[in-house]
Amino acid sequence: GEGGALSGRHVVVTAGPTHEPLDPVRYVANRSSGKQGYAIARACRQLGARVTLVAGPTALPDPRGIETVHVETARQMLAASEAALPADAFVACAAVADYRPAYETEHKVKKERGGLTAIDLTENPDVLASIARHASRRPALVIGFAAETDDVLGHAEAKRARKGCDWIVANDVSPGTGTMGGDRNAVTLITGEGDEAWEDLPKSEVSRRLAERIAGALGPAPG
Ligand code: C5P
């Protein structure tokens, strides 16, 4: 609330999957629930930040006190994220589709007319890398997520450099961890000044700690 460690700050959070249309009724998507991103948005709000949540399609209700911008595609997520700037911190929690169908047909693809037996794909913009390298309005703190199934820390550190972000929150999403769609998460925070492994925690608690770390990195509230 007022007077919190993030009061006077603006935090933009992306969350959920993206849906990439093929035709008016079909899309390519992934299994992201949006839970972790929504929880981070709420935790930042709880510390007094103004929060903009850029959300792909999820089953979650709009969090109270948070401006939620609903998008479907990666390109819309990038446009909405850029439109939300300036911000003090950007947290890219969304599971953005790396590729989208190269052609979106105006009418439903019909089986009787040959149907759909292959899908040409084209690369989507990288929302995190675009915001981290924004020419005029790069937020002071840009945080990405890395969901990996092997060599979690190695891949995550490489990702931090490649994307140009400040921190990476790395987690293991191997089958059996229950992270995807679940309520708990065991993460390692990679800051460039060392790796911090956090114990297995509810996503709400991961979010609370991350919000506190964001506040600490941004320093005392302005004004
Ligand atoms: O490269 P990878 O998808 O594993 O990177 C994950 C991180 O990058 C997450 O923070 C995710 O939100 C972000 N990302 C993005 N736009 C993409 C792909 C990933 O913002 N097109």
CSV table of C-alpha atoms and ligand atoms in Angstrom, one decimal:
chain,number,residue,atom,x,y,z
A,1,GLY,CA,0.0,0.0,0.0
A,2,GLU,CA,1.0,3.6,0.5
A,3,GLY,CA,4.5,4.2,1.8
A,4,GLY,CA,5.6,0.7,0.7
A,5,ALA,CA,9.1,0.0,-0.6
A,6,LEU,CA,7.8,0.3,-4.2
A,7,SER,CA,5.6,3.4,-3.8
A,8,GLY,CA,6.2,5.9,-6.5
A,9,ARG,CA,7.5,3.1,-8.8
A,10,HIS,CA,5.9,1.8,-12.0
A,11,VAL,CA,6.4,-1.9,-12.7
A,12,VAL,CA,5.3,-3.6,-15.9
A,13,VAL,CA,4.8,-7.4,-15.8
A,14,THR,CA,4.1,-9.8,-18.7
A,15,ALA,CA,2.2,-13.0,-17.9
A,16,GLY,CA,0.6,-16.0,-19.4
A,17,PRO,CA,0.9,-17.6,-22.8
A,18,THR,CA,0.4,-16.1,-26.2
A,19,HIS,CA,-2.1,-17.3,-28.8
A,20,GLU,CA,-0.9,-17.2,-32.4
A,21,PRO,CA,-3.7,-17.4,-34.9
A,22,LEU,CA,-3.8,-19.7,-37.9
A,23,ASP,CA,-7.3,-18.9,-39.0
A,24,PRO,CA,-10.4,-17.3,-37.3
A,25,VAL,CA,-10.9,-20.4,-35.1
A,26,ARG,CA,-7.5,-22.0,-34.6
A,27,TYR,CA,-4.3,-20.9,-32.8
A,28,VAL,CA,-0.9,-22.2,-31.6
A,29,ALA,CA,-0.4,-21.8,-27.9
A,30,ASN,CA,1.3,-23.3,-24.8
A,31,ARG,CA,0.4,-24.5,-21.3
A,32,SER,CA,1.4,-21.4,-19.3
A,33,SER,CA,-1.2,-20.7,-16.6
A,34,GLY,CA,-0.2,-17.1,-15.9
A,35,LYS,CA,-0.1,-17.8,-12.1
A,36,GLN,CA,3.5,-16.7,-11.5
A,37,GLY,CA,3.2,-13.4,-13.5
A,38,TYR,CA,-0.1,-12.5,-11.8
A,39,ALA,CA,1.4,-13.2,-8.4
A,40,ILE,CA,4.4,-11.0,-9.2
A,41,ALA,CA,2.1,-8.2,-10.3
A,42,ARG,CA,0.1,-8.5,-7.0
A,43,ALA,CA,3.3,-8.6,-4.9
A,44,CYS,CA,4.6,-5.4,-6.5
A,45,ARG,CA,1.2,-3.7,-5.9
A,46,GLN,CA,1.3,-4.9,-2.3
A,47,LEU,CA,4.6,-3.0,-1.9
A,48,GLY,CA,2.9,0.2,-3.3
A,49,ALA,CA,4.0,0.1,-6.9
A,50,ARG,CA,1.8,1.2,-9.8
A,51,VAL,CA,1.6,-2.0,-11.8
A,52,THR,CA,0.7,-2.6,-15.4
A,53,LEU,CA,0.0,-6.3,-16.2
A,54,VAL,CA,0.3,-7.3,-19.8
A,55,ALA,CA,-1.5,-10.6,-19.9
A,56,GLY,CA,-2.0,-13.2,-22.6
A,57,PRO,CA,-5.1,-15.4,-22.4
A,58,THR,CA,-5.5,-17.0,-19.0
A,59,ALA,CA,-8.3,-18.2,-16.8
A,60,LEU,CA,-7.4,-15.8,-14.0
A,61,PRO,CA,-9.5,-12.8,-12.9
A,62,ASP,CA,-8.0,-9.3,-13.3
A,63,PRO,CA,-6.1,-8.5,-10.0
A,64,ARG,CA,-7.6,-5.6,-8.0
A,65,GLY,CA,-5.8,-2.3,-8.2
A,66,ILE,CA,-3.7,-3.3,-11.2
A,67,GLU,CA,-4.1,-2.1,-14.8
A,68,THR,CA,-4.5,-5.2,-16.8
A,69,VAL,CA,-4.0,-5.0,-20.5
A,70,HIS,CA,-5.2,-8.2,-22.3
A,71,VAL,CA,-3.4,-9.3,-25.4
A,72,GLU,CA,-3.4,-12.5,-27.5
A,73,THR,CA,-0.2,-12.5,-29.7
A,74,ALA,CA,3.5,-11.9,-29.1
A,75,ARG,CA,3.3,-8.9,-31.4
A,76,GLN,CA,0.5,-7.4,-29.3
A,77,MET,CA,2.4,-8.2,-26.1
A,78,LEU,CA,5.4,-6.2,-27.4
A,79,ALA,CA,3.2,-3.3,-28.5
A,80,ALA,CA,1.4,-3.2,-25.1
A,81,SER,CA,4.7,-3.5,-23.2
A,82,GLU,CA,6.2,-0.6,-25.1
A,83,ALA,CA,3.1,1.5,-24.7
A,84,ALA,CA,3.3,0.9,-20.9
A,85,LEU,CA,6.7,2.6,-20.7
A,86,PRO,CA,8.3,4.4,-19.0
A,87,ALA,CA,8.7,2.0,-16.1
A,88,ASP,CA,11.2,1.5,-13.3
A,89,ALA,CA,11.2,-2.3,-13.6
A,90,PHE,CA,10.0,-4.7,-16.3
A,91,VAL,CA,9.4,-8.4,-15.4
A,92,ALA,CA,9.0,-10.7,-18.4
A,93,CYS,CA,7.1,-13.7,-17.0
A,94,ALA,CA,5.1,-14.5,-20.0
A,95,ALA,CA,5.6,-17.7,-22.0
A,96,VAL,CA,5.7,-16.0,-25.4
A,97,ALA,CA,5.5,-18.2,-28.4
A,98,ASP,CA,8.9,-18.1,-30.2
A,99,TYR,CA,7.2,-18.7,-33.5
A,100,ARG,CA,3.8,-18.0,-35.1
A,101,PRO,CA,2.1,-19.3,-38.2
A,102,ALA,CA,3.5,-17.5,-41.1
A,103,TYR,CA,0.1,-17.0,-42.7
A,104,GLU,CA,-3.2,-16.3,-41.0
A,105,THR,CA,-6.1,-17.1,-43.3
A,106,GLU,CA,-9.1,-14.8,-43.3
A,107,HIS,CA,-11.5,-17.8,-43.5
A,108,LYS,CA,-11.5,-21.1,-41.7
A,109,VAL,CA,-9.3,-23.7,-43.3
A,110,LYS,CA,-11.6,-26.4,-44.6
A,111,LYS,CA,-10.7,-30.1,-44.5
A,112,GLU,CA,-12.7,-30.6,-47.7
A,113,ARG,CA,-10.5,-28.2,-49.5
A,114,GLY,CA,-7.2,-29.9,-48.6
A,115,GLY,CA,-7.2,-28.8,-45.0
A,116,LEU,CA,-4.2,-28.3,-42.8
A,117,THR,CA,-1.4,-30.8,-42.9
A,118,ALA,CA,1.6,-28.6,-42.2
A,119,ILE,CA,2.1,-25.2,-40.6
A,120,ASP,CA,4.8,-22.7,-41.9
A,121,LEU,CA,6.2,-20.8,-38.9
A,122,THR,CA,7.9,-17.4,-38.7
A,123,GLU,CA,9.9,-16.0,-35.7
A,124,ASN,CA,8.1,-13.8,-33.2
A,125,PRO,CA,9.7,-10.6,-31.7
A,126,ASP,CA,11.4,-11.2,-28.4
A,127,VAL,CA,9.5,-9.0,-25.9
A,128,LEU,CA,12.1,-9.2,-23.1
A,129,ALA,CA,15.1,-8.5,-25.4
A,130,SER,CA,13.3,-5.6,-27.1
A,131,ILE,CA,12.5,-3.9,-23.8
A,132,ALA,CA,16.0,-4.6,-22.4
A,133,ARG,CA,17.5,-2.9,-25.5
A,134,HIS,CA,14.9,-0.2,-25.8
A,135,ALA,CA,16.6,2.9,-27.3
A,136,SER,CA,15.0,5.6,-25.2
A,137,ARG,CA,13.0,4.1,-22.4
A,138,ARG,CA,14.9,1.1,-21.0
A,139,PRO,CA,13.6,0.4,-17.5
A,140,ALA,CA,16.3,0.6,-14.8
A,141,LEU,CA,15.8,-3.1,-14.0
A,142,VAL,CA,14.8,-5.7,-16.6
A,143,ILE,CA,14.1,-9.2,-15.4
A,144,GLY,CA,13.6,-12.3,-17.4
A,145,PHE,CA,12.6,-15.9,-16.6
A,146,ALA,CA,14.2,-19.0,-17.8
A,147,ALA,CA,12.4,-22.3,-17.7
A,148,GLU,CA,14.8,-25.0,-18.4
A,149,THR,CA,14.9,-28.8,-18.2
A,150,ASP,CA,18.7,-29.3,-18.2
A,151,ASP,CA,21.8,-27.3,-17.2
A,152,VAL,CA,19.4,-24.8,-15.7
A,153,LEU,CA,22.1,-22.3,-14.5
A,154,GLY,CA,24.3,-22.6,-17.6
A,155,HIS,CA,21.4,-21.9,-20.0
A,156,ALA,CA,20.0,-19.1,-17.8
A,157,GLU,CA,23.3,-17.2,-17.5
A,158,ALA,CA,23.7,-17.4,-21.3
A,159,LYS,CA,20.1,-16.2,-21.7
A,160,ARG,CA,20.8,-13.2,-19.4
A,161,ALA,CA,23.6,-12.1,-21.7
A,162,ARG,CA,21.8,-12.8,-24.9
A,163,LYS,CA,18.6,-11.0,-23.9
A,164,GLY,CA,20.5,-8.0,-22.4
A,165,CYS,CA,18.4,-8.2,-19.2
A,166,ASP,CA,19.8,-7.5,-15.7
A,167,TRP,CA,18.4,-10.5,-13.8
A,168,ILE,CA,17.2,-14.0,-14.7
A,169,VAL,CA,14.8,-16.0,-12.5
A,170,ALA,CA,15.7,-19.6,-13.5
A,171,ASN,CA,13.6,-22.6,-12.8
A,172,ASP,CA,13.5,-26.3,-13.6
A,173,VAL,CA,10.4,-27.3,-15.4
A,174,SER,CA,11.3,-30.9,-16.0
A,175,PRO,CA,8.3,-33.3,-15.9
A,176,GLY,CA,7.7,-34.3,-12.3
A,177,THR,CA,8.6,-30.9,-10.8
A,178,GLY,CA,5.0,-29.7,-11.1
A,179,THR,CA,6.1,-26.2,-11.8
A,180,MET,CA,4.0,-25.7,-15.0
A,181,GLY,CA,0.5,-24.9,-13.9
A,182,GLY,CA,1.3,-25.7,-10.3
A,183,ASP,CA,1.3,-23.4,-7.2
A,184,ARG,CA,5.0,-23.9,-6.2
A,185,ASN,CA,8.3,-23.0,-7.7
A,186,ALA,CA,12.0,-23.5,-6.8
A,187,VAL,CA,14.0,-20.8,-8.5
A,188,THR,CA,17.5,-19.5,-8.7
A,189,LEU,CA,18.0,-15.7,-9.0
A,190,ILE,CA,20.9,-14.9,-11.3
A,191,THR,CA,21.9,-11.3,-11.0
A,192,GLY,CA,25.4,-11.1,-12.5
A,193,GLU,CA,26.8,-10.8,-9.0
A,194,GLY,CA,26.2,-14.4,-8.2
A,195,ASP,CA,23.5,-17.0,-8.1
A,196,GLU,CA,21.0,-17.4,-5.3
A,197,ALA,CA,19.1,-20.7,-5.0
A,198,TRP,CA,15.8,-20.2,-3.2
A,199,GLU,CA,14.1,-23.2,-1.6
A,200,ASP,CA,10.9,-24.6,-3.0
A,201,LEU,CA,8.3,-22.0,-2.2
A,202,PRO,CA,4.7,-21.1,-3.1
A,203,LYS,CA,4.6,-18.9,-6.2
A,204,SER,CA,3.1,-16.1,-4.0
A,205,GLU,CA,6.2,-16.3,-1.7
A,206,VAL,CA,8.6,-16.3,-4.7
A,207,SER,CA,6.8,-13.2,-5.9
A,208,ARG,CA,6.9,-11.5,-2.5
A,209,ARG,CA,10.7,-12.0,-2.3
A,210,LEU,CA,11.2,-10.9,-5.9
A,211,ALA,CA,9.2,-7.7,-5.3
A,212,GLU,CA,11.4,-7.0,-2.2
A,213,ARG,CA,14.6,-7.6,-4.3
A,214,ILE,CA,13.2,-5.2,-6.9
A,215,ALA,CA,12.6,-2.6,-4.3
A,216,GLY,CA,16.1,-3.0,-2.9
A,217,ALA,CA,17.7,-2.7,-6.3
A,218,LEU,CA,15.7,0.4,-7.2
A,219,GLY,CA,16.6,2.0,-3.9
A,220,PRO,CA,14.6,4.4,-1.8
A,221,ALA,CA,11.2,5.6,-3.2
A,222,PRO,CA,11.4,8.8,-5.2
A,223,GLY,CA,9.9,12.1,-4.0
B,1,C5P,O1,14.3,-17.7,-24.8
B,1,C5P,P1,13.3,-18.1,-23.8
B,1,C5P,O2,11.9,-18.1,-24.3
B,1,C5P,O3,13.6,-19.3,-22.9
B,1,C5P,O4,13.4,-16.9,-22.7
B,1,C5P,C1,12.5,-16.7,-21.7
B,1,C5P,C2,12.4,-15.3,-21.3
B,1,C5P,O5,12.2,-14.5,-22.4
B,1,C5P,C3,11.1,-15.0,-20.4
B,1,C5P,O6,11.4,-14.0,-19.6
B,1,C5P,C4,10.1,-14.7,-21.5
B,1,C5P,O7,9.1,-13.9,-21.0
B,1,C5P,C5,10.9,-13.9,-22.5
B,1,C5P,N1,10.5,-14.0,-23.9
B,1,C5P,C6,9.9,-12.9,-24.5
B,1,C5P,N2,9.6,-12.9,-25.8
B,1,C5P,C7,9.8,-14.0,-26.6
B,1,C5P,C8,10.4,-15.1,-26.0
B,1,C5P,C9,10.7,-15.1,-24.6
B,1,C5P,O8,9.7,-11.8,-23.8
B,1,C5P,N3,9.5,-14.0,-27.8
